[in-house]
Coordinates of C-alpha atoms in Angstrom, one line a residue:
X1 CA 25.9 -10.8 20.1
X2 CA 24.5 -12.0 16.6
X3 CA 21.2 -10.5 15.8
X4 CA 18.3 -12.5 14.0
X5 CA 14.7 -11.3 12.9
X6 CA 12.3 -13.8 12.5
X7 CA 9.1 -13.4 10.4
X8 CA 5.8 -15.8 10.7
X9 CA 3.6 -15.9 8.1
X10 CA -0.6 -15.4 7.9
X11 CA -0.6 -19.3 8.8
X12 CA 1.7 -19.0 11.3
X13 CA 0.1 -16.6 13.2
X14 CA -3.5 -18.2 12.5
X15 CA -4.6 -18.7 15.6
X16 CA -3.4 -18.9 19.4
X17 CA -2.1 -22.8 19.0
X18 CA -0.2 -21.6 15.9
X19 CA 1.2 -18.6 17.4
X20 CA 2.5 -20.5 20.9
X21 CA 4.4 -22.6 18.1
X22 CA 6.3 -19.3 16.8
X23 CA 6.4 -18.0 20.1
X24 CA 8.9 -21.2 21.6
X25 CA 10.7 -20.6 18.4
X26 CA 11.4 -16.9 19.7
X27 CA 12.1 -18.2 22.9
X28 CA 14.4 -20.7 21.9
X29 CA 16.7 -18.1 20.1
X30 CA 18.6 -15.7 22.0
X31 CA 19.8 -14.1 19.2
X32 CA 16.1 -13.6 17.9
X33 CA 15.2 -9.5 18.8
X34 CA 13.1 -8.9 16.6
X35 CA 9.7 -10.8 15.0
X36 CA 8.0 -9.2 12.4
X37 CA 4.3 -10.8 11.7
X38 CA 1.5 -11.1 9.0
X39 CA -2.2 -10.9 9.6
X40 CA -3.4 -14.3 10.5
X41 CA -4.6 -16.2 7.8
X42 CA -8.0 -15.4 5.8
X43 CA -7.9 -11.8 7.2
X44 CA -6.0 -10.1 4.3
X45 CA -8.5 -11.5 1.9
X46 CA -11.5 -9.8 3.9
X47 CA -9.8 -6.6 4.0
X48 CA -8.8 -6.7 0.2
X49 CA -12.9 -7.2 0.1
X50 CA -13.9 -4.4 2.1
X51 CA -11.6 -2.6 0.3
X52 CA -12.1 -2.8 -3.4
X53 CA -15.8 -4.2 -3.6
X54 CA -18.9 -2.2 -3.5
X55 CA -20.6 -3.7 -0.9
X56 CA -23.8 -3.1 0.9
X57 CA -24.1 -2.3 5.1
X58 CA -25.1 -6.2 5.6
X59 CA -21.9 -7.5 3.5
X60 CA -19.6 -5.1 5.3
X61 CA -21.3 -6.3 8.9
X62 CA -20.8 -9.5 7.7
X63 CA -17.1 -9.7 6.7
X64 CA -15.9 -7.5 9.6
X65 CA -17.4 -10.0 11.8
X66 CA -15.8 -13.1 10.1
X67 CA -12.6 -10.9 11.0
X68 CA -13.7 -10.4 14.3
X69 CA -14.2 -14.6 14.7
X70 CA -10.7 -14.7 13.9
X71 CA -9.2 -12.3 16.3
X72 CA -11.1 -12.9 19.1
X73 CA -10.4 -16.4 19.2
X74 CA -6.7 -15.7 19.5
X75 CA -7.7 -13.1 21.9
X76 CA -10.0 -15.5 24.6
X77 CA -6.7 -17.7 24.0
X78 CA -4.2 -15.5 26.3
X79 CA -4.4 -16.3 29.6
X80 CA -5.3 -12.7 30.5
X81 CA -6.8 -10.8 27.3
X82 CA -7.7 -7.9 29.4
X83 CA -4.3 -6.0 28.5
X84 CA -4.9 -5.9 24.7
X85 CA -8.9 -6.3 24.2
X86 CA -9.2 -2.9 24.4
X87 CA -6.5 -1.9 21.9
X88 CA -8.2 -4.7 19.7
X89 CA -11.4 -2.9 19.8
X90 CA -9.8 0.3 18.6
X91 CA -8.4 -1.0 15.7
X92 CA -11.5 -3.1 14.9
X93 CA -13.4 0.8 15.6
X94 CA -11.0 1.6 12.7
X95 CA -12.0 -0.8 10.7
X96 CA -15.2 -0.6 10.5
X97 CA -15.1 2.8 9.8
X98 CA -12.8 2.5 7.3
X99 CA -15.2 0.2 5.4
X100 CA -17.7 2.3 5.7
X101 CA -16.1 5.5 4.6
X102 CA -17.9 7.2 1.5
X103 CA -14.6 7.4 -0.6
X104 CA -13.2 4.0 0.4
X105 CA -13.3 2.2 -3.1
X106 CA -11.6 5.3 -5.1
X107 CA -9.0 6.5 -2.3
X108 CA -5.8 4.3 -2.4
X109 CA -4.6 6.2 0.9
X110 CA -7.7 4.9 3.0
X111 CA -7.2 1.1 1.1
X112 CA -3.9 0.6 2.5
X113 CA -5.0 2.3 6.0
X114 CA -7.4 -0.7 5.8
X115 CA -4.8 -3.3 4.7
X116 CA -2.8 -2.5 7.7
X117 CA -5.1 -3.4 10.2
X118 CA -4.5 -7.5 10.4
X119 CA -0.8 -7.2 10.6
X120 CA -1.5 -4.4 13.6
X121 CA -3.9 -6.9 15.4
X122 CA -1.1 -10.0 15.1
X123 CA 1.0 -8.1 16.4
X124 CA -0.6 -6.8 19.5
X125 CA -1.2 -10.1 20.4
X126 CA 1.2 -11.8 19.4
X127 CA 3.4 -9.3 21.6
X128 CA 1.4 -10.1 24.7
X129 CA 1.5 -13.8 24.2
X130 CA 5.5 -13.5 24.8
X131 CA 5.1 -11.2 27.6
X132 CA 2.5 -13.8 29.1
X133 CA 5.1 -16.6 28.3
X134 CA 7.6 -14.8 29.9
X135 CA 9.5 -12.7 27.9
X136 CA 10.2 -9.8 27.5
X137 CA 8.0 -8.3 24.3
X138 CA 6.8 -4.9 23.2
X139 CA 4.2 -4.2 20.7
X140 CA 6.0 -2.0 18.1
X141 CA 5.1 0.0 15.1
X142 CA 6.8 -0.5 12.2
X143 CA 5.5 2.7 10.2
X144 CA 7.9 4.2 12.8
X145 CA 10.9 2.9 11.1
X146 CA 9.6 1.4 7.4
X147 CA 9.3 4.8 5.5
X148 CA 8.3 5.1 2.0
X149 CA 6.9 6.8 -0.8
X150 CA 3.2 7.4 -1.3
X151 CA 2.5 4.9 -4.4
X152 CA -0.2 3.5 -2.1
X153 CA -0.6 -0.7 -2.4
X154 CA 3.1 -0.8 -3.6
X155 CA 5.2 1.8 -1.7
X156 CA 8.8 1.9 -2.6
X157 CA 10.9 1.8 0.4
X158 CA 13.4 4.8 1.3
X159 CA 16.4 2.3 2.9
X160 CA 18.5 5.3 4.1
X161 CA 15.7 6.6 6.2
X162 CA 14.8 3.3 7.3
X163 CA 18.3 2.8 8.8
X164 CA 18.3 6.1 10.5
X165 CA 14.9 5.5 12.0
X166 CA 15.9 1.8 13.0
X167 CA 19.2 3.2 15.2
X168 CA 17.1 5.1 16.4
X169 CA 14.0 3.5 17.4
X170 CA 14.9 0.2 17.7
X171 CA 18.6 -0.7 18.4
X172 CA 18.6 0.9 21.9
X173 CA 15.9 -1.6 22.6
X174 CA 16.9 -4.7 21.6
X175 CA 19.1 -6.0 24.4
X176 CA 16.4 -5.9 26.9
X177 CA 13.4 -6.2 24.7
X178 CA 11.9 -8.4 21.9
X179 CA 9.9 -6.2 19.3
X180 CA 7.3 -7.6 17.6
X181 CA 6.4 -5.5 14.3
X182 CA 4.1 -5.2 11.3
X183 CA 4.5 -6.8 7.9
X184 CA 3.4 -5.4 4.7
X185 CA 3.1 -1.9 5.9
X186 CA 4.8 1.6 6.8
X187 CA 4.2 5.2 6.3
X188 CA 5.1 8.4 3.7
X189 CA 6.4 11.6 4.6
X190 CA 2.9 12.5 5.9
X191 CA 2.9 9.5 8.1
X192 CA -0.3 8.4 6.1
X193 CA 0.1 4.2 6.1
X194 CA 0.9 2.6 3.4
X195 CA 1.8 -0.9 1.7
X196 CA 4.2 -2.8 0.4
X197 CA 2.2 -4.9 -1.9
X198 CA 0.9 -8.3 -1.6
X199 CA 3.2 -10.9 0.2
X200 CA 5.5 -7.8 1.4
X201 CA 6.0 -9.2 5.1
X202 CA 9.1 -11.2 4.1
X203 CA 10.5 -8.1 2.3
X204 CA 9.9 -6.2 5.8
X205 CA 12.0 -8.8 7.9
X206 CA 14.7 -8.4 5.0
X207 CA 14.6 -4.5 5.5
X208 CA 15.2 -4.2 9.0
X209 CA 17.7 -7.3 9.1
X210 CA 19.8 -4.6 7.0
X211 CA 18.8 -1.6 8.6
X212 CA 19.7 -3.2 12.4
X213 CA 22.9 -5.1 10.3
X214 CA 21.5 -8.6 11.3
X215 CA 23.5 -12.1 10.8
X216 CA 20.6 -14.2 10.2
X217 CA 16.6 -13.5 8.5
X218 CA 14.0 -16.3 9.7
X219 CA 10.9 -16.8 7.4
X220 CA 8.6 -19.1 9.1
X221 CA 5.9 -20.9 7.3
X222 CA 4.1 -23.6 7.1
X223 CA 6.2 -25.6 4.4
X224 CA 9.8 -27.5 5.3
X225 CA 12.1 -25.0 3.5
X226 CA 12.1 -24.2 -0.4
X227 CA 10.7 -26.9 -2.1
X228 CA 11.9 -28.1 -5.6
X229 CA 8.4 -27.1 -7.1
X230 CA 5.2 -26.4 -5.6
X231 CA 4.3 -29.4 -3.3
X232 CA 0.8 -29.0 -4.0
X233 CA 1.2 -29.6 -7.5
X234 CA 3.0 -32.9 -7.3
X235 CA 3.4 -34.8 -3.9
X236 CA 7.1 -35.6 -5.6
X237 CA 8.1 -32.5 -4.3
X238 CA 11.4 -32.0 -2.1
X239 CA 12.6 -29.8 0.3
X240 CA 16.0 -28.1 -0.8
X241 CA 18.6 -28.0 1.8
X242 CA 20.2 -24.4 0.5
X243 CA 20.0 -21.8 -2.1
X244 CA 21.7 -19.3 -3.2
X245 CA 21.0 -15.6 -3.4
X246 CA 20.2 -15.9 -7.3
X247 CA 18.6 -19.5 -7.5
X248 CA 16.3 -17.8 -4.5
X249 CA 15.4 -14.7 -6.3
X250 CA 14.6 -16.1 -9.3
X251 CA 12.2 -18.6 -7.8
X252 CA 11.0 -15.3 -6.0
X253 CA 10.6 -13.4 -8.3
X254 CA 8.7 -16.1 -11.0
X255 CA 6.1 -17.3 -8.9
X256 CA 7.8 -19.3 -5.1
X257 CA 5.3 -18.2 -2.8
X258 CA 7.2 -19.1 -0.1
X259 CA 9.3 -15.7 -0.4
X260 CA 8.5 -12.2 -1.4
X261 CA 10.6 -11.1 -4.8
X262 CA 11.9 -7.9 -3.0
X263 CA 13.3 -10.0 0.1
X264 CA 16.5 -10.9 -1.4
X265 CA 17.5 -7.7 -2.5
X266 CA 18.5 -6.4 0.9
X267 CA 19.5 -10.2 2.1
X268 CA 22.2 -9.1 -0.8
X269 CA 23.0 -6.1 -0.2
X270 CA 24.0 -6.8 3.1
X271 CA 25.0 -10.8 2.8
X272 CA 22.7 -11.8 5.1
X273 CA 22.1 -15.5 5.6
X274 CA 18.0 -16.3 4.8
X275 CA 16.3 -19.2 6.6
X276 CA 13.1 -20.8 5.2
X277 CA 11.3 -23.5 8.0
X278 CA 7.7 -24.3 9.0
X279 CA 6.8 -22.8 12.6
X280 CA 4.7 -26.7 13.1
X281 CA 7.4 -28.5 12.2
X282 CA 10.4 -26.7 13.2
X283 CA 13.0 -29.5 14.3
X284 CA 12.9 -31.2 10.4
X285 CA 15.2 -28.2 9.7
X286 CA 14.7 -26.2 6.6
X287 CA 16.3 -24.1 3.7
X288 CA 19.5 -22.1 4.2
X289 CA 19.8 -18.9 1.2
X290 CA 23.6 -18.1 1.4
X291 CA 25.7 -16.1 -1.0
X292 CA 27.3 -19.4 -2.4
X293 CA 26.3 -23.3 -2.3
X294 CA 28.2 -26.1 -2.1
X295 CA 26.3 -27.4 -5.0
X296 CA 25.2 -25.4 -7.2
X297 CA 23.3 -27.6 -10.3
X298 CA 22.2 -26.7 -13.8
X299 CA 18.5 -27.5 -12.4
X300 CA 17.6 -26.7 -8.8
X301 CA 13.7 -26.0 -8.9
X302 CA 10.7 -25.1 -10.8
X303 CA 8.3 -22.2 -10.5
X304 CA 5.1 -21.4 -11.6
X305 CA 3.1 -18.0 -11.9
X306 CA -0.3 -17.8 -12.8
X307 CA -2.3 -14.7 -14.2
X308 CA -0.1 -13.7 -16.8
X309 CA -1.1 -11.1 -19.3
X310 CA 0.4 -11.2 -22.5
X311 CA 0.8 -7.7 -24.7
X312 CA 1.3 -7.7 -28.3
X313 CA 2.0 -4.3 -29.6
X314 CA 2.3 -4.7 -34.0
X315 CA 3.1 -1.9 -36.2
X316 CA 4.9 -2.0 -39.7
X317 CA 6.3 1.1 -38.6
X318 CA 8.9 -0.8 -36.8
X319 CA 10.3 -2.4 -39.6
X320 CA 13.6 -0.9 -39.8
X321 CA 12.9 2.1 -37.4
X322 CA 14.9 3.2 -34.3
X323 CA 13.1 4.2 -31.3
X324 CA 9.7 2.2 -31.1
X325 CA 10.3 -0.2 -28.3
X326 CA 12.0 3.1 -26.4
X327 CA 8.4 4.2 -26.7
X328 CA 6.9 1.1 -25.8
X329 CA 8.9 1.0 -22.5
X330 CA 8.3 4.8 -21.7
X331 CA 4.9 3.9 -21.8
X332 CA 5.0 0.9 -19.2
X333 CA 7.0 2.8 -17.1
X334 CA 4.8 6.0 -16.9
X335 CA 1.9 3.9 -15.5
X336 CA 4.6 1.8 -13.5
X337 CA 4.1 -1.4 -14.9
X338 CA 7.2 -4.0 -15.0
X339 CA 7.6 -6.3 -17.6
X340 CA 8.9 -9.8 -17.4
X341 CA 9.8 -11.8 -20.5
X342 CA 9.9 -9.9 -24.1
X343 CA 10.1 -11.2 -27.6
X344 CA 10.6 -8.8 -30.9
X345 CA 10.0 -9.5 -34.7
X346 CA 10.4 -7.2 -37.2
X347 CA 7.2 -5.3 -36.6
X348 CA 5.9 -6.5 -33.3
X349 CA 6.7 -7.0 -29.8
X350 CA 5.1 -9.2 -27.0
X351 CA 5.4 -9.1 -23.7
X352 CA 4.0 -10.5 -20.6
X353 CA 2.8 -8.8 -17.3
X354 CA 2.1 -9.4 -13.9
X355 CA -1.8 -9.3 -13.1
X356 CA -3.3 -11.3 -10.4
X357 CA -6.6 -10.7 -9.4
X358 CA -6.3 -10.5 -5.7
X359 CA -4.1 -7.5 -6.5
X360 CA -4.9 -4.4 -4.6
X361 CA -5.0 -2.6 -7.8
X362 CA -5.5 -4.0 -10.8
X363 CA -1.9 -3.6 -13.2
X364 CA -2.5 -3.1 -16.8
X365 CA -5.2 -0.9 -16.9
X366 CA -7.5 0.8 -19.9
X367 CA -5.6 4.1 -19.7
X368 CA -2.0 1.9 -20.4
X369 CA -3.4 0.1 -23.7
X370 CA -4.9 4.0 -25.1
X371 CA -1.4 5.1 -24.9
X372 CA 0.2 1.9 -26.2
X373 CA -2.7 2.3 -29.1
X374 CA -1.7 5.5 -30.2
X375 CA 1.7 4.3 -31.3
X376 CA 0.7 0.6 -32.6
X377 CA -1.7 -2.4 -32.5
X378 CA -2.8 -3.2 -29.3
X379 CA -3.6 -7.2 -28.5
X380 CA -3.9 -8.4 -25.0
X381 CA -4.2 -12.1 -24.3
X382 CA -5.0 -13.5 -20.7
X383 CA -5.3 -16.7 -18.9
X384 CA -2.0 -17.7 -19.4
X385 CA 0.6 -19.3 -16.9
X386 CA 4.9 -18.9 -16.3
X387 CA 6.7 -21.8 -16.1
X388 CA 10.1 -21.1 -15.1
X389 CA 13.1 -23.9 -14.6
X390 CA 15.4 -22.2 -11.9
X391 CA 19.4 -23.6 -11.8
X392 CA 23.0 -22.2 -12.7
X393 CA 24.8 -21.9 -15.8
X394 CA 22.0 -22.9 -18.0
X395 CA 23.8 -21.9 -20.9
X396 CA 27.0 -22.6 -20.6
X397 CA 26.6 -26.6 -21.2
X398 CA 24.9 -28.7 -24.6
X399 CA 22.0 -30.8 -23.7
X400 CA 21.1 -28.5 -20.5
X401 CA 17.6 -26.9 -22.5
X402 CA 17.2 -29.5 -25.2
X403 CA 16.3 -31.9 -21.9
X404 CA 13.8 -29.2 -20.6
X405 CA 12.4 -28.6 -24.3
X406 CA 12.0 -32.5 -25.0
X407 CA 10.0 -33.0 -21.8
X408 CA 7.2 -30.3 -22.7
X409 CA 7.3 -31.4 -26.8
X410 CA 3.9 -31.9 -26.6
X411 CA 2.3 -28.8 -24.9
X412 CA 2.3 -25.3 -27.1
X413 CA 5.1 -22.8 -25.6
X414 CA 3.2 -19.3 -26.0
X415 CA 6.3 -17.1 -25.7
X416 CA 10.0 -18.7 -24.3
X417 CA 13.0 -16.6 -22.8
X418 CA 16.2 -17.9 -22.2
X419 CA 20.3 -16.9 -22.5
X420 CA 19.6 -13.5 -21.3
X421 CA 20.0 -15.1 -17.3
X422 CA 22.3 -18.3 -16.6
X423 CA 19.9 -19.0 -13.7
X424 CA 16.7 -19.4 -15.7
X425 CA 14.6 -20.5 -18.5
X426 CA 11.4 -19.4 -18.7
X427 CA 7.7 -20.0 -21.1
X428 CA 4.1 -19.0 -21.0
X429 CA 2.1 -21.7 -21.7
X430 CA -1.6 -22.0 -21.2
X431 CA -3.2 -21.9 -17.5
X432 CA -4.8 -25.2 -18.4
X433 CA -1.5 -26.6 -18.9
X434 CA 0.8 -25.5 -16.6
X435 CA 0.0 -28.3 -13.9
X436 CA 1.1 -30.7 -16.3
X437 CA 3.6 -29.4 -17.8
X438 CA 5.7 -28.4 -14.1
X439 CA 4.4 -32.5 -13.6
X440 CA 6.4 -33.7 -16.4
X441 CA 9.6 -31.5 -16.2
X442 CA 9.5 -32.6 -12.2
X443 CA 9.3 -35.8 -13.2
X444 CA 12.1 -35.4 -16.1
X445 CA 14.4 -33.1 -14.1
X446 CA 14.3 -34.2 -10.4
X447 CA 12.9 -37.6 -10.1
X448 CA 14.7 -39.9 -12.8

């Protein structure tokens, strides 16, 4: 029998209307044993509150109840809430003691303990809303089976555990039960909660579709598929009808929020087929990530990322010298920082970094730019944007950048990377900009 995990996203699962939608999806699909789900939307961001502001008794009565709005209007939706209420008040107990501990704002341990809690309440309810519907469902919990380190907010998953446990836990349950599971979060050695980062509950479904050998990952949302840029940047927009595993992961990876960057890895590992739909509207169909397309063209999409920090890092002791960017990186990668595009002159270096301010932790930090200071020049420039075209063989063909470079002549390209990846180009340009320039290579690329 083929095996499919589905996953809904925070809008998905926003409320009891939305979550009837995802639950005839699971009905509908046989094959579908497992569904892993988000908090419902707007939750997260009061939990990311609670847990990195300083916040007086009134503000942290008054975003636990807007979370409390949320779930218990999902909750008077079930036909009989009387199974789950009271699990739902334990976890909201949690919560507000949580928010309330002492130590909450400088303990990364009790942060992701608070993360956790929306995906735990979806889940709850979204498991009795099946078994209401009639089918067979069981609240599960995913820190069970989605071990990992202890670098709370962005735990680094152990995937040999995680099989073990899944055999285990899960697989003997699966032909008589449907499991409905966390995103985002699982546990460390000590079995203290942790997270996988922003956005992680796609990377989650991708995890145990390799763990429990699945054919098929769903990722429900509330777009058609993939779109060939962000729809809400120009109504021009289209769905694309596949992927493949590298077009995907690039868009991933430089800004599509419609996947997490980690949820292709294990997709690939494993060739599993990745399907992208929206939970209102599933009968349009949707995106299909395979390992090959039947078309694969030089451009397929375009991506944008905002909060981009960019790093210059200038010494004249780098003229001719061996060694310096060695140091440079040992640096980045002591206080676990990844870097995205690089350019070198003969005494400098810039790079760019990841830094969005809804992070759970902030990424390039005061400590990191000391130790870059004590070997160079330290300048750090924000409120810039990545524009990235995403396509195949970009640099195997004339013409194929000198069209993407002609449509953006007139906007000021900060920093540009290209030939090191056939399946991208990429350029920081100003956040002001970057609506219009991703308008005019849309328009340039995809509509003429």
């Amino acid at each position: 029998m083929s095996l499919n995990i589905a996953k809904f996203g925070g809008t998905s699962v926003a409320n009891i209307d939305a979550m009837r939608n995802c639950a005839r999806i699971v009905i509908n699909n046989p094959a579908t044993r497992v569904v892993v789900v988000s908090a419902a939307a707007g939750v997260t961001n009061y939990l990311v509150q609670l847990a990195n502001e300083e916040l007086t008794s009134e503000q942290i009565n008054e975003l636990i109840a807007k979370v409390e709005e949320i779930e218990f209007s999902i909750l008077r939706g079930l036909d009989s809430p009387a199974p789950v209420a009271a699990k739902l008040n334990e976890l909201l107990v949690q919560l507000r003691e949580l928010a309330s501990h002492e130590e909450i704002l400088h303990r990364p341990d009790l942060k992701d303990a608070i993360l956790s809690l929306g995906e735990r309440m979806s889940s709850l309810m979204f498991a009795e809303l099946l078994c209401q519907m009639g089918h067979a469902a069981a609240n599960f919990d995913a820190r069970k089976v989605i071990k990992t380190d202890n670098d709370y907010g962005q735990a680094e998953p152990d995937i040999g555990l995680i099989a073990q446990q899944a055999e285990k836990l899960m697989k003997p349950e699966l032909a008589s039960t449907v499991l409905v599971t966390q995103g985002f979060i699982g546990s460390d050695e000590q079995d203290n909660t942790t997270t996988l980062g922003r956005g992680g509950s796609d990377y989650t479904a991708a995890l145990l579709a390799e763990a429990l050998d699945a054919d098929t990952c769903e990722i429900w949302t509330d777009v058609i598929g993939v779109y060939t840029t962000d729809p809400r940047i120009t109504d021009k927009a289209r769905p694309l009808p596949e992927l493949s595993f590298e077009e995907a992961a690039e868009m991933a990876t430089f800004g599509a929020k419609v996947l997490h960057p980690a949820t292709m890895v294990p997709a690939v590992r494993k060739n599993i087929r990745v399907f992208v739909g929206s939970s209102r509207e599933p009968e349009k169909g949707g995106t299909w990530i395979a390992k090959n397309c039947d078309h694969e063209p030089y451009y397929r999409a375009l991506t944008r990322r905002k909060d981009q920090v960019l790093v210059t890092v200038k010494t004249p002791s780098m003229l001719y010298a061996s060694g310096f960017l060695q140091q440079v990186f040992e640096i980045l990668a002591n206080h676990n920082l990844s870097v995205d595009l690089v350019t070198t002159s003969e005494i400098a270096v810039s790079l760019t970094i990841d830094n969005p301010p809804n992070s759970v932790r902030a990424r390039l930090n005061k400590a990191t730019i000391e130790d870059l200071k004590e070997i160079s020049e330290v300048t750090v420039e924000e409120g810039y944007d990545l524009v990235t075209v995403v396509g195949n063989n970009m640099h195997s063909a004339a013409g194929v950048s000198s069209r993407i470079f002609n449509a953006v002549s007139e906007f000021n390209l900060r920093l540009i990377c290209y030939g090191a990846n056939p399946h991208n180009i990429s350029f920081l340009v100003k956040d002001e900009d970057s609506t219009d320039v991703i308008k005019v290579l849309h328009q340039d690329l995809f509509e003429s």
